[in-house]
PDB file of C-alpha atoms in Angstrom:
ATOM      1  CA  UNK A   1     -14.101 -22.237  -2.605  1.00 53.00           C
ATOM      2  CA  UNK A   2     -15.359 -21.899   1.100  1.00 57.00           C
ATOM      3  CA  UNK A   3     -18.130 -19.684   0.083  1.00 53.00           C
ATOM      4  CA  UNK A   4     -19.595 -21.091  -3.152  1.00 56.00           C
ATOM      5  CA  UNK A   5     -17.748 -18.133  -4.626  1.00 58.00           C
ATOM      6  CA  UNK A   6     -15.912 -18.434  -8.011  1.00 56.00           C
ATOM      7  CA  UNK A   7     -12.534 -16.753  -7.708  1.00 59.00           C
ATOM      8  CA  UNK A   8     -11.345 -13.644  -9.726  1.00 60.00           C
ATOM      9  CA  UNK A   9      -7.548 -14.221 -10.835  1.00 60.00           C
ATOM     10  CA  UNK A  10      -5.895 -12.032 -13.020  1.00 58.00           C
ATOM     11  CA  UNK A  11      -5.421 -15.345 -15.466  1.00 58.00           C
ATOM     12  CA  UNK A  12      -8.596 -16.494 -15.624  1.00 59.00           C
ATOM     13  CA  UNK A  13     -11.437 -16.338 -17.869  1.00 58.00           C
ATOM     14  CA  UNK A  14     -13.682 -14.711 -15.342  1.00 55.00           C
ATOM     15  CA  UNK A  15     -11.378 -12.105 -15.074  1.00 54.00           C
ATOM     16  CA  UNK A  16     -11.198 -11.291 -19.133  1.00 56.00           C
ATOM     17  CA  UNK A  17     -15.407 -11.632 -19.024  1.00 55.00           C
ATOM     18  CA  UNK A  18     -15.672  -9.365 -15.828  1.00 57.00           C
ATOM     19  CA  UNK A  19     -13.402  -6.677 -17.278  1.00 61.00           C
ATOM     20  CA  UNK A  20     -13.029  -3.406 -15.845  1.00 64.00           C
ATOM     21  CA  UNK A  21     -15.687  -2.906 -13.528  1.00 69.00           C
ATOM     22  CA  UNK A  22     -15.055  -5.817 -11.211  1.00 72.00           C
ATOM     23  CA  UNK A  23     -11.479  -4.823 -11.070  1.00 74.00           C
ATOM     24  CA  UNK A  24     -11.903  -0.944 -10.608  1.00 77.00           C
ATOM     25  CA  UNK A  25     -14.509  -2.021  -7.931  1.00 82.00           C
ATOM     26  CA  UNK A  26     -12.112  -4.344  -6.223  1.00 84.00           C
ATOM     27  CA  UNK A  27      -9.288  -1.723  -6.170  1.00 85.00           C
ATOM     28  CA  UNK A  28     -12.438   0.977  -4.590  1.00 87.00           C
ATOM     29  CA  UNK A  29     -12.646  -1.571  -2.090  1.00 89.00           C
ATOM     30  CA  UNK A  30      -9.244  -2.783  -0.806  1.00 90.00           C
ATOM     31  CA  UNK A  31      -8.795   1.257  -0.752  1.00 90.00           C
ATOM     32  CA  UNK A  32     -11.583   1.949   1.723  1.00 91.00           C
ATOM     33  CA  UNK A  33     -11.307   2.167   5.257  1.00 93.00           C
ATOM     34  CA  UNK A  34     -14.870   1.943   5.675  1.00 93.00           C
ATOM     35  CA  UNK A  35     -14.450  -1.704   4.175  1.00 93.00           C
ATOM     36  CA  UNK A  36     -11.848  -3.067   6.112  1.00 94.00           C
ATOM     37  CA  UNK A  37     -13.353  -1.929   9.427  1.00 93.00           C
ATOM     38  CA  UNK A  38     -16.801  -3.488   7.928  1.00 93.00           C
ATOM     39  CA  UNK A  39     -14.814  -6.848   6.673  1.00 93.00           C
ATOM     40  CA  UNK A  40     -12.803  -7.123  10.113  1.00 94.00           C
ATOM     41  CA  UNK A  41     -16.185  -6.887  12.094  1.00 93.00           C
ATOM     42  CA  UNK A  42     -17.305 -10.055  10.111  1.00 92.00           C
ATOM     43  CA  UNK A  43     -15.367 -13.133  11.795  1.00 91.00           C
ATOM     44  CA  UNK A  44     -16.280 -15.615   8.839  1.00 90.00           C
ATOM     45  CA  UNK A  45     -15.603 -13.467   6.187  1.00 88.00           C
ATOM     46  CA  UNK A  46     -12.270 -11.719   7.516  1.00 93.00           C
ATOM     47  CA  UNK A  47     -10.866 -15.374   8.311  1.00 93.00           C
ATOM     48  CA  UNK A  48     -11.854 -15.765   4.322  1.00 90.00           C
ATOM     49  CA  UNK A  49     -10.101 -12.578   3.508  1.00 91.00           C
ATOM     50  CA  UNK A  50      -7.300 -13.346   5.414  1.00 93.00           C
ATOM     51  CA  UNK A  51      -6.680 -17.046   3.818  1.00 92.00           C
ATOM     52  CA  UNK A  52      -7.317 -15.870   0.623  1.00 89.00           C
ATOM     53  CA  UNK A  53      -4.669 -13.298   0.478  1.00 92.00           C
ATOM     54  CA  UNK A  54      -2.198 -15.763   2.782  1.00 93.00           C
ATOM     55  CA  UNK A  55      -2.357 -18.474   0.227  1.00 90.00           C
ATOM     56  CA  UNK A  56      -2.704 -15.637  -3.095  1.00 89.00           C
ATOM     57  CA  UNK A  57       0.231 -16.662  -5.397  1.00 88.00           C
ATOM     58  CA  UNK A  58       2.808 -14.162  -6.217  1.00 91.00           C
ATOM     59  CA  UNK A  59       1.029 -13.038  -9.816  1.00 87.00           C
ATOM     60  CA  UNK A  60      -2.516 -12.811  -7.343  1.00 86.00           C
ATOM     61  CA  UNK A  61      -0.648 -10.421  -5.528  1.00 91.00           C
ATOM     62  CA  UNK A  62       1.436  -8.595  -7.967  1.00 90.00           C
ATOM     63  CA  UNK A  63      -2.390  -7.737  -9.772  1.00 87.00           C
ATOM     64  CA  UNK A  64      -3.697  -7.311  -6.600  1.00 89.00           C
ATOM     65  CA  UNK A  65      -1.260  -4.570  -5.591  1.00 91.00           C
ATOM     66  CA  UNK A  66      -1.589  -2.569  -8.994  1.00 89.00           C
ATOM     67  CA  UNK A  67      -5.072  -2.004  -8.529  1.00 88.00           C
ATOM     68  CA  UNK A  68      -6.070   1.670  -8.838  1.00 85.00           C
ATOM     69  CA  UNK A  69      -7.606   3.056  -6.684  1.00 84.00           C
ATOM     70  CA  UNK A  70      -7.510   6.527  -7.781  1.00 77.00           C
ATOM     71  CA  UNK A  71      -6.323   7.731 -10.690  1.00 72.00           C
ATOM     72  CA  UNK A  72      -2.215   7.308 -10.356  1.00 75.00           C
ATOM     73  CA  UNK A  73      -2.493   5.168  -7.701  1.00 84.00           C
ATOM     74  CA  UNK A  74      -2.176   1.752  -7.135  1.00 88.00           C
ATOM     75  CA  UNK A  75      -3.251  -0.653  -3.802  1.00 90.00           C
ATOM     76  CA  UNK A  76       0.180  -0.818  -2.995  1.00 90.00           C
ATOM     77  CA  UNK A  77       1.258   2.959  -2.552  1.00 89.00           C
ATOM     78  CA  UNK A  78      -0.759   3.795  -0.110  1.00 93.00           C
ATOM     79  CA  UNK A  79      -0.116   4.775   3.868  1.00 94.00           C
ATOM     80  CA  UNK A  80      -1.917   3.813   6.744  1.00 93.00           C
ATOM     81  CA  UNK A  81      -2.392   7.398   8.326  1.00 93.00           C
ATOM     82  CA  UNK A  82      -1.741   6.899  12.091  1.00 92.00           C
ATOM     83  CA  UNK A  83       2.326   6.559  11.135  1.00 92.00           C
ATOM     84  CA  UNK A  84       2.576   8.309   7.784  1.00 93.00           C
ATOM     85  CA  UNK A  85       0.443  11.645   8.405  1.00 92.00           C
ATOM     86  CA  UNK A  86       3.730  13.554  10.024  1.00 90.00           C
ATOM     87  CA  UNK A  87       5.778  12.789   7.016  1.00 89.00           C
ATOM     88  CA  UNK A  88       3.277  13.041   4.061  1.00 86.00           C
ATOM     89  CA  UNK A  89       1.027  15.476   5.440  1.00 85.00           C
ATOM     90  CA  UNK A  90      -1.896  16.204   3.120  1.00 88.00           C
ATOM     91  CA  UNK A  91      -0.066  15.051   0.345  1.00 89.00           C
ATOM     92  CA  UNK A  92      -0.159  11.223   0.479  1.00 91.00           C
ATOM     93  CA  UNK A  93      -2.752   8.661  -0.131  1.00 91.00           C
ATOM     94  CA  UNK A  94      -3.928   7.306   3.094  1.00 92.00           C
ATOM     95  CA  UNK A  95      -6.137   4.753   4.525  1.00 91.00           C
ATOM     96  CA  UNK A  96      -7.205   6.068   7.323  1.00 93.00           C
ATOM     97  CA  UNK A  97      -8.363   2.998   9.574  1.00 93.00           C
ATOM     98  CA  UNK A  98      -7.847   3.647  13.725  1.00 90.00           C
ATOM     99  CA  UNK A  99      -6.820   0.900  16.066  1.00 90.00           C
ATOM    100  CA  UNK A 100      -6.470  -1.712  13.199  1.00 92.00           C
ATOM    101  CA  UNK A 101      -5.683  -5.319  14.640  1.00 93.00           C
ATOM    102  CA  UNK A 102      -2.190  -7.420  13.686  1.00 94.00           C
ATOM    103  CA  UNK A 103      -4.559  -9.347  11.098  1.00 95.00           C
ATOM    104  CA  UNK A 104      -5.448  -6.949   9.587  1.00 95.00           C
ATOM    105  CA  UNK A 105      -2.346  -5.154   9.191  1.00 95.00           C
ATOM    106  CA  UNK A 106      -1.101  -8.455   8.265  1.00 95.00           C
ATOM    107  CA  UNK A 107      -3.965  -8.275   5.020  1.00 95.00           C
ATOM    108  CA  UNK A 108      -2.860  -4.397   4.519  1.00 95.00           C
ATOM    109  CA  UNK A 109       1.037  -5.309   4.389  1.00 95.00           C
ATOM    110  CA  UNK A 110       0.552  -8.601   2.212  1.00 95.00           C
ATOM    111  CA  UNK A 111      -1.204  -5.922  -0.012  1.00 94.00           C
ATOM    112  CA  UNK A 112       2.158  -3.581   0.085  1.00 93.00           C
ATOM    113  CA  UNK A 113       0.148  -0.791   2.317  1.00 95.00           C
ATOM    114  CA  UNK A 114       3.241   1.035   4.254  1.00 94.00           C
ATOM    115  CA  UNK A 115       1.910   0.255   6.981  1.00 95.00           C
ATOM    116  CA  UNK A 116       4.265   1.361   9.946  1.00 92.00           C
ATOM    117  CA  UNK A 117       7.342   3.489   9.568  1.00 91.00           C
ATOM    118  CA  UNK A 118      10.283   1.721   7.716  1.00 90.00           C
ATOM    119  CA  UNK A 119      12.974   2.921   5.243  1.00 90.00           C
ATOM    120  CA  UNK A 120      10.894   1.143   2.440  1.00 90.00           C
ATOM    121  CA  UNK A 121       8.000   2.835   3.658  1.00 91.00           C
ATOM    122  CA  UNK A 122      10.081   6.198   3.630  1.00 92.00           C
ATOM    123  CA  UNK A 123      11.138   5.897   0.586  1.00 91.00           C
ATOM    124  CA  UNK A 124       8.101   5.206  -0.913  1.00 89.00           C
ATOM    125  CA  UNK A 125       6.972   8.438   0.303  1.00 89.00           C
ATOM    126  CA  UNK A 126       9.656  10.045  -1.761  1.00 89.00           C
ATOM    127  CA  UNK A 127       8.705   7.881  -4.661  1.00 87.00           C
ATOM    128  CA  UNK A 128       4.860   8.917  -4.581  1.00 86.00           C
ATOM    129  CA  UNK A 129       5.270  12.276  -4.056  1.00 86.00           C
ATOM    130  CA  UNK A 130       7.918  12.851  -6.869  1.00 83.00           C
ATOM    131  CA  UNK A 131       5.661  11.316  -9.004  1.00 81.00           C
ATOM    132  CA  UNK A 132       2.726  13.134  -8.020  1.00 76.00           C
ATOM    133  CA  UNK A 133       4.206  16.438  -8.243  1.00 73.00           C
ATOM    134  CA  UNK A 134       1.170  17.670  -6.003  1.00 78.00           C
ATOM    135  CA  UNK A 135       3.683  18.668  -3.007  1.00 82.00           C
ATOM    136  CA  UNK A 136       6.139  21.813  -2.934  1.00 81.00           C
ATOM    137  CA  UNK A 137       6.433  21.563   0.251  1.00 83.00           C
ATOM    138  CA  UNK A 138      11.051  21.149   0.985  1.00 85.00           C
ATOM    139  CA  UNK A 139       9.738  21.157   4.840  1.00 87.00           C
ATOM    140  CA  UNK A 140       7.960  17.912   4.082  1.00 88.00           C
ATOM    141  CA  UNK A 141      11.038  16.018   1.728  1.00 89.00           C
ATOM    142  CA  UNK A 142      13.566  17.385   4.509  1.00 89.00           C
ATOM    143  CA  UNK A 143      11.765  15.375   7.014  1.00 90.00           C
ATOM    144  CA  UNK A 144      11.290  12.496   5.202  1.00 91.00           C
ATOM    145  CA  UNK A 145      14.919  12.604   4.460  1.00 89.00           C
ATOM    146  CA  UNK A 146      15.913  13.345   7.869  1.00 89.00           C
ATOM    147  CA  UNK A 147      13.994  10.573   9.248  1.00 90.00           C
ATOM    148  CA  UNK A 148      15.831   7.835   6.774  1.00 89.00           C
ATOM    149  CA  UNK A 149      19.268   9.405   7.519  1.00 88.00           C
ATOM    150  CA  UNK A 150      17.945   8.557  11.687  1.00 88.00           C
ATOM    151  CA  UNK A 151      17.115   5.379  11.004  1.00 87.00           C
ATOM    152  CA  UNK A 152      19.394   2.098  12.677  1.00 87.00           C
ATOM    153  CA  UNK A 153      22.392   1.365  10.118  1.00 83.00           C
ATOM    154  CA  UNK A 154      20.658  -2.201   9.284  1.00 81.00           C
ATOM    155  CA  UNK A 155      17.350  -0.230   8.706  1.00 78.00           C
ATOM    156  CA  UNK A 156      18.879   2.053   6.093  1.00 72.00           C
ATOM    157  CA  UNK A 157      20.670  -0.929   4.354  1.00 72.00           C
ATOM    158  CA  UNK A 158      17.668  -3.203   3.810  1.00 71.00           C
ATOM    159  CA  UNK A 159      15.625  -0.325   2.688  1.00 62.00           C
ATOM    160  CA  UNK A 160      18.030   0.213  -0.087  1.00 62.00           C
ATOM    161  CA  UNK A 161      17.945  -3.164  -1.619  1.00 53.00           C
ATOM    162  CA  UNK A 162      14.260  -2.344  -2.591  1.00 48.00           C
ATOM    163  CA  UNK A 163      15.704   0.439  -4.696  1.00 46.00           C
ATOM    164  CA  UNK A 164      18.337  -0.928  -6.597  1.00 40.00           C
ATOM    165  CA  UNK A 165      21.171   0.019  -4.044  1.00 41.00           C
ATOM    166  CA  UNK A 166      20.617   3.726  -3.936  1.00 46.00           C
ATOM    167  CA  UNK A 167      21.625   5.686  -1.352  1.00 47.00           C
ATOM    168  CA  UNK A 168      18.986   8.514   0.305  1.00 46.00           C
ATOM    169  CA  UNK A 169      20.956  11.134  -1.590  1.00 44.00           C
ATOM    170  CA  UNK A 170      21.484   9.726  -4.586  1.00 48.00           C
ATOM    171  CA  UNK A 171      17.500   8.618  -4.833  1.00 49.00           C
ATOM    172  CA  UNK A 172      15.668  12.056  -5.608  1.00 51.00           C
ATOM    173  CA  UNK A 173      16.890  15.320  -5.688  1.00 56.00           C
ATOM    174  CA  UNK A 174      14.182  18.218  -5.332  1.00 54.00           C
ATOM    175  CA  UNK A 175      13.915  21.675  -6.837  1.00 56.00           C
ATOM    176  CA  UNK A 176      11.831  23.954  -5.619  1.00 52.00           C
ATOM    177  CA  UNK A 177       9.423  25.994  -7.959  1.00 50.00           C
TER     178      UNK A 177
END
């Protein structure tokens, strides 16, 4: 490619040869703020970045997403902070990067980073913290609830398509301990 540099594809050979490591590394990476604030400060290799995950095909993508970063936690559930940190609190898995430029919330969101507040966004909030079970916390699911039930009509419809249809009540009830 543009850099001399063989590309790692979920279907490739490389990929079967470089195994875990590479991937687990990659997933470290595309999980650290420290990275993207070091990438974006690189004009060459950001405009790389950027065109490689612009032209990444859909399987590129759908591997590139399930990368863990930590364990139970894939590239694509994670928050940026500045929007999320009122709703998740302590509780989420953030990338905390300040004053982050379009392009690069265009790489983050390509990657499925919830990157501003949305219903989908919302909603996966619900999602990770049912699954993570770390949060007890009905202060925290009552205002992520009351902040889908606030949002525009047309919001709260498209952000139900991603979720087979439900409604917010119908998607997760919580018991407290």
């Amino acid at each position: 490619d543009q850099l001399g540099v063989q590309r790692l594809s979920p279907c490739s050979k490389l990929q079967r040869v470089a195994g875990t490591v590479l991937t687990m590394d990659l997933g470290l990476r595309l999980s650290s703020a420290d990275w993207w604030r070091d990438a974006s400060q690189q004009p060459f290799g950001f405009s790389y970045l950027r065109k490689r995950l612009e032209d990444a095909d859909r399987i590129e993508l759908v591997w590139l997403k399930s990368l863990r970063v930590r364990p139970n936690v894939d590239v694509s559930q994670l928050f940026l902070r500045g929007p999320y940190l009122g709703y998740g609190g302590q509780f989420l898995p953030y990338l905390d990067i300040q004053d982050p430029s379009e392009e690069l919330m265009a790489c983050l969101r390509r990657l499925g980073v919830a990157t501003e507040i949305s219903g989908r966004g919302l909603r996966d909030c619900l999602r990770v913290l049912e699954e993570s079970s770390n949060c007890r916390d009905l202060c925290v699911f009552a205002d992520i609830y009351g902040a889908l039930q606030s949002l525009p009509e047309e919001e709260q419809q498209r952000s139900q398509s991603g979720i087979l249809g439900q409604s917010v009540g119908r998607h997760a009830v919580f018991v407290p301990p």
